Short mmCIF file of C-alpha atoms in Angstrom, two decimals:
data_model
loop_
_atom_site.label_atom_id
_atom_site.label_comp_id
_atom_site.label_asym_id
_atom_site.label_seq_id
_atom_site.Cartn_x
_atom_site.Cartn_y
_atom_site.Cartn_z
CA PRO M 1 6.92 -5.26 -2.25
CA ARG M 2 9.33 -7.76 -3.71
CA PHE M 3 7.45 -8.13 -6.99
CA ALA M 4 10.05 -9.11 -9.88
CA PHE M 5 8.71 -7.02 -12.45
CA ASP M 6 10.18 -5.10 -15.04
CA PHE M 7 8.38 -2.10 -16.01
CA VAL M 8 9.44 -1.72 -19.59
CA VAL M 9 8.67 -4.99 -20.89
CA PRO M 10 5.58 -4.93 -22.86
CA LEU M 11 3.00 -7.08 -21.11
CA LYS M 12 0.40 -9.61 -23.07
CA PRO M 13 -3.33 -8.44 -22.96
CA GLY M 14 -4.83 -10.25 -20.12
CA GLU M 15 -1.95 -10.94 -17.99
CA ARG M 16 -2.07 -11.06 -14.35
CA ILE M 17 -0.61 -8.48 -12.23
CA PRO M 18 -0.39 -7.83 -8.61
CA LEU M 19 -1.68 -4.27 -8.74
CA PRO M 20 -2.27 -1.34 -10.84
CA CYS M 21 -1.05 2.18 -10.40
CA ALA M 22 -3.83 3.86 -8.82
CA GLY M 23 -3.71 6.93 -11.18
CA ALA M 24 -3.86 4.56 -14.48
CA PHE M 25 -6.45 1.96 -13.84
CA LEU M 26 -10.04 0.87 -14.49
CA ILE M 27 -12.20 -0.94 -12.13
CA ASN M 28 -15.84 -2.16 -12.36
CA SER M 29 -17.86 0.39 -10.04
CA ASP M 30 -19.82 -2.85 -8.34
CA VAL M 31 -16.44 -4.25 -7.66
CA TYR M 32 -15.07 -1.35 -6.36
CA ARG M 33 -18.12 -0.68 -4.16
CA GLU M 34 -17.86 -4.42 -2.95
CA LEU M 35 -14.19 -3.96 -1.92
CA GLY M 36 -15.32 -0.89 0.04
CA CYS M 37 -13.80 1.89 -1.88
CA TRP M 38 -10.60 3.98 -1.30
CA ASP M 39 -9.59 4.25 2.42
CA THR M 40 -9.40 7.91 2.42
CA ARG M 41 -7.10 7.69 5.10
CA PHE M 42 -4.44 7.12 2.49
CA PHE M 43 -3.11 10.77 1.56
CA LEU M 44 -0.65 9.63 -1.05
CA ASN M 45 1.00 6.25 -1.91
CA ASP M 46 -0.34 2.72 -1.17
CA GLU M 47 -4.24 3.42 -1.58
CA ASP M 48 -3.85 0.95 -4.58
CA SER M 49 -2.00 -1.51 -2.59
CA ASP M 50 -4.59 -1.22 0.12
CA LEU M 51 -7.63 -1.82 -2.53
CA PHE M 52 -5.98 -4.50 -4.25
CA ILE M 53 -4.86 -6.55 -1.27
CA ARG M 54 -8.38 -6.69 -0.44
CA ALA M 55 -9.32 -7.34 -3.95
CA TRP M 56 -6.69 -10.43 -4.09
CA GLN M 57 -8.01 -11.53 -0.48
CA GLN M 58 -11.47 -11.81 -2.10
CA GLY M 59 -10.24 -13.59 -5.36
CA TRP M 60 -10.37 -11.05 -7.94
CA THR M 61 -7.39 -10.39 -10.28
CA CYS M 62 -5.92 -7.59 -11.87
CA VAL M 63 -5.18 -7.79 -15.72
CA THR M 64 -3.53 -5.59 -18.07
CA VAL M 65 -5.32 -4.00 -21.15
CA PRO M 66 -2.29 -2.62 -23.33
CA ASP M 67 -4.54 -1.15 -25.71
CA ALA M 68 -6.46 0.90 -23.19
CA LYS M 69 -5.55 4.46 -22.94
CA VAL M 70 -5.65 6.18 -19.46
CA TYR M 71 -4.40 9.79 -19.08
CA HIS M 72 -3.11 10.76 -15.67
CA ALA M 73 -2.19 14.39 -14.55
CA VAL M 74 1.15 13.42 -12.95
CA GLY M 75 2.35 15.79 -10.16
CA ALA M 76 -0.87 18.10 -10.92
CA SER M 77 -1.34 18.52 -7.22
CA ASN M 78 2.58 19.31 -6.65
CA ALA M 79 2.22 22.70 -7.80
CA GLN M 80 -0.53 23.49 -5.38
CA GLN M 81 1.37 22.33 -2.19
CA THR M 82 4.82 21.06 -1.00
CA VAL M 83 4.32 17.31 -0.62
CA GLY M 84 7.94 16.14 0.15
CA ARG M 85 7.58 15.83 4.06
CA ARG M 86 4.00 14.89 3.98
CA ARG M 87 4.50 12.13 1.32
CA TYR M 88 7.56 10.75 3.43
CA ILE M 89 5.53 10.57 6.65
CA SER M 90 2.34 9.22 4.97
CA THR M 91 3.99 6.54 2.62
CA PHE M 92 5.98 5.02 5.62
CA ALA M 93 2.91 5.37 7.96
CA SER M 94 0.57 3.63 5.43
CA LYS M 95 3.29 0.93 4.79
CA SER M 96 2.73 0.23 8.79
CA ILE M 97 -1.11 0.60 8.46
CA LEU M 98 -1.23 -1.91 5.71
CA GLY M 99 0.32 -4.44 7.98
CA VAL M 100 -1.92 -3.94 10.79
CA LYS M 101 -4.89 -4.30 8.51
CA TYR M 102 -4.04 -7.41 6.58
CA PHE M 103 -1.03 -9.32 8.09
CA SER M 104 -1.29 -12.48 10.23
CA LEU M 105 -0.36 -11.97 14.09
CA THR M 106 2.91 -13.70 13.35
CA ALA M 107 3.35 -11.21 10.72
CA LEU M 108 2.38 -8.21 12.40
CA PRO M 109 6.15 -7.14 13.87
CA LEU M 110 7.32 -6.84 10.23
CA PRO M 111 6.09 -3.42 9.50
CA ALA M 112 7.57 -2.44 12.74
CA ALA M 113 11.06 -4.20 11.98
CA VAL M 114 10.89 -2.21 8.77
CA TRP M 115 10.40 1.13 10.62
CA ALA M 116 13.32 0.44 13.08
CA VAL M 117 15.94 -0.57 10.31
CA ARG M 118 14.78 2.81 8.55
CA ILE M 119 15.76 4.89 11.83
CA LEU M 120 18.91 2.95 12.12
CA ASN M 121 19.73 3.76 8.63
CA ASN M 122 19.06 7.37 9.10
CA LEU M 123 20.91 7.25 12.59
CA LEU M 124 23.95 5.85 10.82
CA LYS M 125 23.82 8.24 7.76
CA LEU M 126 23.48 11.12 10.11
CA ARG M 127 19.94 12.31 8.31
CA GLY M 128 18.90 14.52 11.29
CA ARG M 129 15.70 15.68 9.26
CA TYR M 130 14.55 12.11 8.32
CA LEU M 131 15.02 11.05 11.95
CA LEU M 132 12.39 13.96 13.11
CA TRP M 133 10.07 12.93 10.36
CA GLU M 134 9.91 9.27 11.83
CA TRP M 135 8.51 10.73 14.71
CA SER M 136 5.85 12.17 12.82
CA VAL M 137 5.34 8.77 11.03
CA LEU M 138 4.85 7.23 14.46
CA ARG M 139 2.22 10.06 15.33
CA GLU M 140 0.70 9.39 11.92
CA ILE M 141 0.68 5.56 12.48
CA LEU M 142 -0.92 6.14 16.18
CA ALA M 143 -3.58 8.27 14.81
CA ARG M 144 -4.85 6.10 12.20
CA LEU M 145 -4.64 2.81 14.65
CA PRO M 146 -7.87 2.70 15.60
CA SER M 147 -9.48 2.80 12.23
CA ALA M 148 -7.12 0.06 11.15
CA LEU M 149 -7.69 -2.23 14.09
CA ALA M 150 -11.61 -1.46 13.58
CA PHE M 151 -11.25 -2.74 9.74
CA ARG M 152 -9.03 -5.76 10.95
CA ARG M 153 -11.84 -7.04 13.19
CA ALA M 154 -14.43 -6.54 10.69
CA ASN M 155 -12.47 -8.42 8.01
CA ALA M 156 -10.78 -11.03 10.33
CA ARG M 157 -12.21 -13.81 7.79
CA TRP M 158 -10.03 -12.50 5.05
CA THR M 159 -7.15 -11.78 7.19
CA ARG M 160 -7.28 -15.53 8.55
CA GLU M 161 -7.96 -17.12 4.94
CA ARG M 162 -5.38 -15.18 2.80
CA PRO M 163 -3.13 -13.16 5.11
CA GLY M 164 -1.90 -9.85 3.63
CA GLN M 165 1.97 -10.62 3.86
CA VAL M 166 0.98 -13.57 1.42
CA PHE M 167 0.21 -11.19 -1.16
CA PHE M 168 3.78 -9.69 -1.16
CA SER M 169 5.48 -13.09 -2.04
CA ALA M 170 2.72 -14.80 -3.89
CA PRO M 171 4.36 -17.02 -6.50
CA ASP M 172 2.52 -15.61 -9.50
CA PHE M 173 4.18 -12.08 -9.02
CA LEU M 174 7.64 -13.48 -7.98
CA GLY M 175 8.98 -14.08 -11.86
#
């Protein structure tokens, strides 16, 4: 996202932010259930974006509570498995899935354009390994597409009223 945000600047209590870090936030359990909980098809990264686009679409906001203490075991799962390739594939597939789930019809080509630019960039820089991984990204997108389209149909009202691409350029988050 194009959020203009400096992570080293202290935030005031109650200051509105686009979304929290998935590993360090609190949410009311009733709101969490109302939003439909985590989409468990996200392996790693962007599950927080997915949840908070839904929250934003329904008028919920995310605010800072600087005095709250949240502890996160960063990298705890990395010792159990090699996640580099899987993270790459999941991260970039998830970005396309966010587009499918939330973007208006006119903005749907954006995630595909980003994918094409990434392929071109890897091609120009002769990054063969990443070019091979891009085919796995495409396979994951295609595997997740039916559930993303079902979600889109079930939540068409929200996409019409507050298309997801607007979340990424909302004036309150552009500094």
